[in-house]
Tab-separated table of C-alpha atoms in Angstrom:
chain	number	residue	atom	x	y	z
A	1	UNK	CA	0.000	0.000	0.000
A	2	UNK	CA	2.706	2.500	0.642
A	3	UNK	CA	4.228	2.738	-2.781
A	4	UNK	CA	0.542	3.276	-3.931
A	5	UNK	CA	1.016	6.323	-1.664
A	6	UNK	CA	2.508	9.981	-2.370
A	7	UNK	CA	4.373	11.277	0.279
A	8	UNK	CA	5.643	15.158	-0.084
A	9	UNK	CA	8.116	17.032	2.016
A	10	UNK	CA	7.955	20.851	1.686
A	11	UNK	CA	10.399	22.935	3.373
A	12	UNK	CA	8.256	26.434	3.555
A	13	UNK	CA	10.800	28.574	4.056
A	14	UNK	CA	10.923	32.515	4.227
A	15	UNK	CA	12.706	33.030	0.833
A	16	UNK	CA	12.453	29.794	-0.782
A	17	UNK	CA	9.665	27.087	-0.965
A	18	UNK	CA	11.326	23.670	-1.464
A	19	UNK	CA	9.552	20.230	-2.399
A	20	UNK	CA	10.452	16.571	-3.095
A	21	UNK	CA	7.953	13.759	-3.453
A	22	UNK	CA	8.017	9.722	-3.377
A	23	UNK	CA	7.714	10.127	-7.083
A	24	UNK	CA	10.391	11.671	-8.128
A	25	UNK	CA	9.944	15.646	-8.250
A	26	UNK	CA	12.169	17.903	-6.247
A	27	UNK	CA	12.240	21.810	-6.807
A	28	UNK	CA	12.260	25.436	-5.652
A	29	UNK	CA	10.677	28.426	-5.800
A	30	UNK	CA	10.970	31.992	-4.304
A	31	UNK	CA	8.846	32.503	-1.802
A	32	UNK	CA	6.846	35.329	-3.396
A	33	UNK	CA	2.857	35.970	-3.349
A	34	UNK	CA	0.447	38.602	-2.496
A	35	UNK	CA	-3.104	39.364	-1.934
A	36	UNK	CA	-5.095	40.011	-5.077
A	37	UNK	CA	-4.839	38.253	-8.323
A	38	UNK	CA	-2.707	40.545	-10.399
A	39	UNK	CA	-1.073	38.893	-14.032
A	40	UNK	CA	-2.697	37.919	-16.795
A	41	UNK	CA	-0.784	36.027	-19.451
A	42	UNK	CA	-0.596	37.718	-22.835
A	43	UNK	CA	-1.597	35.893	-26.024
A	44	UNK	CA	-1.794	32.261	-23.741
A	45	UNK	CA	-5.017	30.459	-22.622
A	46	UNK	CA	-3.543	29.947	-19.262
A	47	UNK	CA	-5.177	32.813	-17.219
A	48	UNK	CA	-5.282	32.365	-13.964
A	49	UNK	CA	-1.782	30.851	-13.656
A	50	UNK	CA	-0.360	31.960	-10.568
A	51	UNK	CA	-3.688	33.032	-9.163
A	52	UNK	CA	-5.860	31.297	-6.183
A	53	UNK	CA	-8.512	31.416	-3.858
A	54	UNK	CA	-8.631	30.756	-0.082
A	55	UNK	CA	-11.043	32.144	2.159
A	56	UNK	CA	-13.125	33.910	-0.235
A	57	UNK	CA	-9.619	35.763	-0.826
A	58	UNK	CA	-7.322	35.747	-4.311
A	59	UNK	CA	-3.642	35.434	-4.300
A	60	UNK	CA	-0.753	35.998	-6.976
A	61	UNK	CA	2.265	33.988	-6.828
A	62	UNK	CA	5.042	33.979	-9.367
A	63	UNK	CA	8.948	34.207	-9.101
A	64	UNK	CA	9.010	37.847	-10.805
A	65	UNK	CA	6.806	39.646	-8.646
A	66	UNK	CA	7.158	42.001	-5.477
A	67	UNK	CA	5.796	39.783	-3.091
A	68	UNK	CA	4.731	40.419	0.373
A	69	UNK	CA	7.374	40.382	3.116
A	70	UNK	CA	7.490	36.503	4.856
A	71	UNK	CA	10.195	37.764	7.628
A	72	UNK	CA	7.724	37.521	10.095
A	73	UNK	CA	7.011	34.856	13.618
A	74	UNK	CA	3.486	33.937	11.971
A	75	UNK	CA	4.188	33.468	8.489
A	76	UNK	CA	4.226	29.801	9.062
A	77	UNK	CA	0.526	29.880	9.799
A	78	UNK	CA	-0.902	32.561	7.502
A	79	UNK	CA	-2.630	32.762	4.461
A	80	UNK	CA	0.678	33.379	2.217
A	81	UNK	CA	1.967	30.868	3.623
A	82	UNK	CA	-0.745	28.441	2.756
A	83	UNK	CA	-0.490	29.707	-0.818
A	84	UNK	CA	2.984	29.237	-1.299
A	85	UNK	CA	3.021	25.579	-0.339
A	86	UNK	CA	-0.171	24.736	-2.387
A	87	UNK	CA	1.509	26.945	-5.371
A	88	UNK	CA	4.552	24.215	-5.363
A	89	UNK	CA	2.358	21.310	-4.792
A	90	UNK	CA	1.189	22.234	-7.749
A	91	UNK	CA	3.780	22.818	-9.651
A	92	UNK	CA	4.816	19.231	-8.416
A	93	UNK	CA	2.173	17.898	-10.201
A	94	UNK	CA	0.399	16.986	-6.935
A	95	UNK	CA	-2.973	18.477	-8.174
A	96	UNK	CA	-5.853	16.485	-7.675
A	97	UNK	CA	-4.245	13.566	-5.824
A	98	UNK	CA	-4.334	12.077	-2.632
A	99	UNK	CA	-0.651	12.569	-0.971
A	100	UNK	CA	0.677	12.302	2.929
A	101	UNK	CA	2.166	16.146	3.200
A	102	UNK	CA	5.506	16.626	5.807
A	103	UNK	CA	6.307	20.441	6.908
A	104	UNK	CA	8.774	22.144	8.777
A	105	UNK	CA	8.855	24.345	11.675
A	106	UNK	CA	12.169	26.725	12.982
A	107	UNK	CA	13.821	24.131	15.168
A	108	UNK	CA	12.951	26.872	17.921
A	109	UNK	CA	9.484	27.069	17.005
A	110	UNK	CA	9.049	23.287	16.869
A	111	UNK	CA	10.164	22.723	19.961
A	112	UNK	CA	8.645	24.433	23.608
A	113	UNK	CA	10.253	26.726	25.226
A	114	UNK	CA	13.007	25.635	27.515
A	115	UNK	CA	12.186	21.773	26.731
A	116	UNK	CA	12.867	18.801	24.568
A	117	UNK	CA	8.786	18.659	24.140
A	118	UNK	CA	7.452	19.149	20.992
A	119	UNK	CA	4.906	22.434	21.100
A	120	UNK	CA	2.114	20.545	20.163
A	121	UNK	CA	0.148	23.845	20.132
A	122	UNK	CA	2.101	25.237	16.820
A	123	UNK	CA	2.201	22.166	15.306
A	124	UNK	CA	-2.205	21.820	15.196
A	125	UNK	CA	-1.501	25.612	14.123
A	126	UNK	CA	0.328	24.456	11.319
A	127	UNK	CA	-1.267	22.022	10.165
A	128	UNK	CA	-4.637	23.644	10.898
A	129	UNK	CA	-3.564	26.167	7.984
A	130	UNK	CA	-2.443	24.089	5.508
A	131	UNK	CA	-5.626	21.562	6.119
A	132	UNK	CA	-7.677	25.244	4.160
A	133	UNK	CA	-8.575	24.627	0.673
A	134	UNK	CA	-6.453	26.888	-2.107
A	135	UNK	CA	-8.144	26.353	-5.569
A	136	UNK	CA	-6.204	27.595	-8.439
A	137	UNK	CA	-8.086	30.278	-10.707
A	138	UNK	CA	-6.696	28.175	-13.906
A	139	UNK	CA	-9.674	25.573	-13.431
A	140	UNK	CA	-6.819	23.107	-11.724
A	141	UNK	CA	-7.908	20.766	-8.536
A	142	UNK	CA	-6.319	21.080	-5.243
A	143	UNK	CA	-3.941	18.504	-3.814
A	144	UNK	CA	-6.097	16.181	-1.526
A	145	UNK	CA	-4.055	16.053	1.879
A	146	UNK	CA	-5.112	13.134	3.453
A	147	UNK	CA	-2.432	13.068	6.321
A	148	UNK	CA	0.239	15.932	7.867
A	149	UNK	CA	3.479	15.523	10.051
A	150	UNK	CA	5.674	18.620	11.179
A	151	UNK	CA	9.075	18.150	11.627
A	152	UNK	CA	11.985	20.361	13.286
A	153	UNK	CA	14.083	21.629	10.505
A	154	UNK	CA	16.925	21.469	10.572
A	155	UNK	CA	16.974	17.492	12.134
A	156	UNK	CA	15.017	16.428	8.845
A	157	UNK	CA	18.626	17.575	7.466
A	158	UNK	CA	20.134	14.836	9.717
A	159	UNK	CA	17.580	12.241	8.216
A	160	UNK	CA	18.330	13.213	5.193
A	161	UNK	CA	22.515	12.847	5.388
A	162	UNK	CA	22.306	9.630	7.213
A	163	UNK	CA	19.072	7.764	4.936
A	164	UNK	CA	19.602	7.268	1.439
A	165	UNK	CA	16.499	7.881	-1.067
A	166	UNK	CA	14.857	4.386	0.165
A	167	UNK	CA	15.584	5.280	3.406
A	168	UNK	CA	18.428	2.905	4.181
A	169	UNK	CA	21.318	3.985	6.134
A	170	UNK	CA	23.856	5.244	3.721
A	171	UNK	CA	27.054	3.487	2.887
A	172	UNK	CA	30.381	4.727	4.876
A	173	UNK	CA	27.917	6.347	8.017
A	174	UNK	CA	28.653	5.911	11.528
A	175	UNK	CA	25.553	6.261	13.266
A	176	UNK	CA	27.363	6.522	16.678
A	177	UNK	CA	29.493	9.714	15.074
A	178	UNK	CA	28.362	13.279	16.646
A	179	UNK	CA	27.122	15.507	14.012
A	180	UNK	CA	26.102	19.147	13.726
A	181	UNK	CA	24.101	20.992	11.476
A	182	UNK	CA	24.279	24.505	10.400
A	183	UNK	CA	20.709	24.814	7.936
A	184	UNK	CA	21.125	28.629	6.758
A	185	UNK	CA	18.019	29.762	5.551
A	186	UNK	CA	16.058	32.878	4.815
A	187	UNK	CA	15.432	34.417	7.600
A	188	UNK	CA	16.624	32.280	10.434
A	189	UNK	CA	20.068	30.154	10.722
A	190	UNK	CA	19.302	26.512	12.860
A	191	UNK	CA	22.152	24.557	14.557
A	192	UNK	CA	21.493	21.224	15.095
A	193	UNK	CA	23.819	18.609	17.351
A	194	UNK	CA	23.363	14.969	17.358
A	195	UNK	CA	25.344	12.793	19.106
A	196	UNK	CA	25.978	9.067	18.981
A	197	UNK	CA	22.298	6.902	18.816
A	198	UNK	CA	20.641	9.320	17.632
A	199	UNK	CA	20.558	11.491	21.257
A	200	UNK	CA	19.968	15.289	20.557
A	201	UNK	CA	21.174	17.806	22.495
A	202	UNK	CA	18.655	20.786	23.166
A	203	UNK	CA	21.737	22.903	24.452
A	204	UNK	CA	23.898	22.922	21.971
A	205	UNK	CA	20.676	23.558	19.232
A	206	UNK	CA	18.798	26.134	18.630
A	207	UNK	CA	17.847	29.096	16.012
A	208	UNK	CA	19.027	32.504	15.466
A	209	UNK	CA	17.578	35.474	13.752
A	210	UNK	CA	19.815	35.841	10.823
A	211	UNK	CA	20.207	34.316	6.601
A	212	UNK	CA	20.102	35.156	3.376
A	213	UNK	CA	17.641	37.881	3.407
A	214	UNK	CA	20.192	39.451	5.237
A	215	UNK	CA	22.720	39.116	2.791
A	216	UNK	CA	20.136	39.946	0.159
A	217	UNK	CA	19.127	43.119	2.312
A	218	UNK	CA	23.410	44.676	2.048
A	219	UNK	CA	23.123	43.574	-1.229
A	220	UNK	CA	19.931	45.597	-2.121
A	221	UNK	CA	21.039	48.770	0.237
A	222	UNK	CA	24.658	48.882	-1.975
A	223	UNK	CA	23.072	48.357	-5.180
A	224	UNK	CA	21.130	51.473	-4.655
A	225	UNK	CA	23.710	53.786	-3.013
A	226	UNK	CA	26.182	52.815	-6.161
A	227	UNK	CA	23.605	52.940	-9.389
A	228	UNK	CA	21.157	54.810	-8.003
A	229	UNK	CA	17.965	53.097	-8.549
A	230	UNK	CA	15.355	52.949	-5.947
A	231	UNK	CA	13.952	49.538	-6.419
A	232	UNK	CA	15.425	46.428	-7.164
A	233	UNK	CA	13.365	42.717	-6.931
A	234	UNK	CA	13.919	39.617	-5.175
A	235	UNK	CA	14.170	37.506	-8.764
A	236	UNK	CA	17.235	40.291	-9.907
A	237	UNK	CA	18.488	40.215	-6.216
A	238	UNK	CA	18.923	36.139	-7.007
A	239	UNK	CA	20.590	36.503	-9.740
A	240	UNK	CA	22.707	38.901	-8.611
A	241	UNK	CA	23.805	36.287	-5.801
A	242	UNK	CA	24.619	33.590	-8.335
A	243	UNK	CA	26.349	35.740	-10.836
A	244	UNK	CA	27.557	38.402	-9.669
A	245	UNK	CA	26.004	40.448	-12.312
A	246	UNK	CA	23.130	43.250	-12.678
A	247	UNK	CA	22.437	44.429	-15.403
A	248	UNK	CA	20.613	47.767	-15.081
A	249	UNK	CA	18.992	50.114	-17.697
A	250	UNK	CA	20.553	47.995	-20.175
A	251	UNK	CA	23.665	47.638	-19.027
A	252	UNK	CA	25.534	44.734	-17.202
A	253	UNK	CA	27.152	45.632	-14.309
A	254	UNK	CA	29.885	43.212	-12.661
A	255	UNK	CA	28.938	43.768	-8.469
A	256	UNK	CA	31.562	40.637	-7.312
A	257	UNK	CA	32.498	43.274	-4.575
A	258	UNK	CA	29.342	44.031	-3.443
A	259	UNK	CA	28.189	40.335	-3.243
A	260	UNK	CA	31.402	39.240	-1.770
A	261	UNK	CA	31.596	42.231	1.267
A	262	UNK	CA	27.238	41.170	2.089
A	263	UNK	CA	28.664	37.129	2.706
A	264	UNK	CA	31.749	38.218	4.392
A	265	UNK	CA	29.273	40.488	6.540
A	266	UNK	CA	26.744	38.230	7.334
A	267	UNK	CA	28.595	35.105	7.407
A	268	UNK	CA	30.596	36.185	10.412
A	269	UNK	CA	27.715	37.160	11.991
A	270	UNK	CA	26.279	33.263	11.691
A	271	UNK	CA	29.763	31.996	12.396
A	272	UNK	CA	29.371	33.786	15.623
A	273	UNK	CA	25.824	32.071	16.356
A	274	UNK	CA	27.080	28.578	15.433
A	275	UNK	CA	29.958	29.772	17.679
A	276	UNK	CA	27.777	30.269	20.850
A	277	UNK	CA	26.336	26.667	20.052
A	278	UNK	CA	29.088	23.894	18.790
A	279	UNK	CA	32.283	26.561	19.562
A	280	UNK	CA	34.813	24.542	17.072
A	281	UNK	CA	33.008	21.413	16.926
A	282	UNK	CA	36.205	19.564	17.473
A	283	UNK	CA	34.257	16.602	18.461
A	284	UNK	CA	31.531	16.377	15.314
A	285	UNK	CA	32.806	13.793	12.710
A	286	UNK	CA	31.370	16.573	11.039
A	287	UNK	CA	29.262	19.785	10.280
A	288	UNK	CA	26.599	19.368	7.717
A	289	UNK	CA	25.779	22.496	6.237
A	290	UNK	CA	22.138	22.914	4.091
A	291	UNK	CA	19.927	25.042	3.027
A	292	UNK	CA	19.039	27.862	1.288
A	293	UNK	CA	22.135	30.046	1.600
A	294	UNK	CA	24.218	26.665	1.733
A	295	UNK	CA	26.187	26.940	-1.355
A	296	UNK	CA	26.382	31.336	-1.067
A	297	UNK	CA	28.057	30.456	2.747
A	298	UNK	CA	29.911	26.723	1.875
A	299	UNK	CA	33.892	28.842	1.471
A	300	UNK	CA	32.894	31.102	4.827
A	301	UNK	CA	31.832	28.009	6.602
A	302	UNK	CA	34.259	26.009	5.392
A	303	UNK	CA	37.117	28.036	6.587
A	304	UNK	CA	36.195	27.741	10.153
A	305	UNK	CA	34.727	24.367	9.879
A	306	UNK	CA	37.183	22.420	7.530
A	307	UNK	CA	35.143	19.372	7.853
A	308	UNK	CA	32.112	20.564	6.570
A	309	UNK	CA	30.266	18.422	4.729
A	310	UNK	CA	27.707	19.800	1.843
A	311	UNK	CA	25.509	17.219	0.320
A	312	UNK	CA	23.777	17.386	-3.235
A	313	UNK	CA	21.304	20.021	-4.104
A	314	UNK	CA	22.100	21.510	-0.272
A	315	UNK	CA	18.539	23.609	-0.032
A	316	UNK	CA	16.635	20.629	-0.381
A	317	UNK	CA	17.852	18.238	2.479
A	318	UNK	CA	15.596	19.397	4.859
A	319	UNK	CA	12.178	18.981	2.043
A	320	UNK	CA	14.231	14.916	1.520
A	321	UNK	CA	14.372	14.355	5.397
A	322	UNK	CA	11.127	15.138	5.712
A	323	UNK	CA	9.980	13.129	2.734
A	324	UNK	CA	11.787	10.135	4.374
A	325	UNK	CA	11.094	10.955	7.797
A	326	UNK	CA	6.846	10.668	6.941
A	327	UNK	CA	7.250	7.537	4.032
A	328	UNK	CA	10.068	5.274	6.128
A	329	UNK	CA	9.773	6.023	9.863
A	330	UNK	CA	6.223	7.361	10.747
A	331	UNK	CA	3.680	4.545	11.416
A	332	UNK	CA	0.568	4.418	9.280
């Protein structure tokens, strides 16, 4: 019966919206939507793409536009929220089917306060949200989701680097080696430490208030002081991060320095946080770094932490764990 079953893993983060299914599709998208149904394609009979309906409310979502800002403590139980995982279940191809649906929450958020208890109160929240209806305004059906799990992000990462894609334990792994993760993501940068058996330890963990935005956010403030522009989007500030290019009233631009100065800037500052955590992590066989801003951070990181480890396709191990965690270790 379970290979009959779908099971999807979205990592809903604050800048990017990751997914991976049982069958096969992994991807990303910004995390950008707003309220009101805004584009219409020109000369195409797809109206509507983009555009959907929860609550008697409309919603645009596409990589291009300025969305709304997700930097927020409730985004992961809001409307946009909502929108932006349905968006890349559909995109996914999930439409219309039946699938078993694993989230993430902040491994802060996950857990309570000052305990190693799960706070079962954000978690119903959570799921509460995404259990709303979004129907797409293209005439598309809505992923049926028949069954939820929330899991600390963060520790699907450690799922994910231990479990192979049938979730066997992967060749050359020591399960009784201490690990750390660094998962540096939007808005928020979680450390994770696991030692031998599986045993994590709640004071060496935690989440701090710092990511990519906040490279993309130096980026964004030096791009306007040097060309003088006075808006830039999150689609050209991506860009921008990869290649080190902008190209601005029709000119390319090359901004290495400016990209290079916001990681440098921003990367200390995590350093520091990981710091206050793990120290050197002397002791980890080694420190698994993921996420979104995984491959912008991997030659900071890896300076302090020479045995870093960064597995494939780094912003989606948390969206695998999950997908793991919910088809090979949750009970039906």
């Amino acid at each position: 019966m379970k290979n009959d079953v779908i099971y999807v893993g979205v990592d809903d983060g604050f800048r990017q919206t990751k997914i991976v299914t049982s069958n096969g599709v992994s991807l990303s998208i910004p995390s950008t939507a707003r309220v009101g149904f805004t584009l219409t394609a020109i000369g195409k009979d797809d109206a509507g793409m983009g555009g959907y309906e929860s609550e008697g409310r409309q919603f645009t979502v596409d990589a291009e536009i300025d969305g709304e800002d997700t930097r927020y403590d409730d985004y992961a139980f809001n409307e946009i929220n909502r929108v932006l995982v349905n968006h890349a279940l559909q995109l996914a191809g999930m439409g219309g089917k039946e699938i078993r649906l694993a989230t993430g929450l902040p491994f802060q958020s996950f857990y309570s306060p000052g305990t190693s208890e799960p706070n079962q109160a954000l978690i119903d929240q959570k799921k509460a949200n995404l259990a709303i209806e979004v129907k797409p305004l293209n005439g598309q059906l809505p992923p049926k989701i028949i069954r939820q799990q929330v899991t600390a992000q963060g520790l699907a990462a450690v799922i994910d680097y231990f479990t192979d894609d049938q979730g066997n334990l992967r060749d050359g792994i020591d399960v009784n080696a201490p690990v750390a993760v660094l998962d540096i993501g939007g808005r928020t940068t979680d450390t994770v430490t696991v030692y031998g058996g599986g045993k994590l330890d709640h004071v060496s963990s935690g989440t701090a208030n710092i990511g990519i935005s906040n490279v993309y956010d130096h980026m964004e403030n030096e791009l306007k002081r040097k060309f003088s522009v006075s808006k830039i989007r999150l689609a050209t500030l991506d860009h921008v991060a990869r290649h080190r290019t902008i190209r601005l009233r029709g000119v390319d631009h090359d901004v290495s320095g400016i990209v290079n100065s916001a990681v440098a800037e921003i990367g200390a500052q995590v350093i520091r946080e990981a710091k206050r955590r793990i120290g050197d992590a002397a002791e980890m066989q080694s420190v698994i770094l993921v996420g979104g801003g995984a491959m912008l951070m991997r030659e900071v990181i890896s300076k302090e932490y020479p045995h870093c480890v960064v597995p494939h396709a780094p912003e989606l191990a948390n969206a695998r764990g999950m997908r793991k965690y919910l088809q090979y270790m949750v009970e039906e």
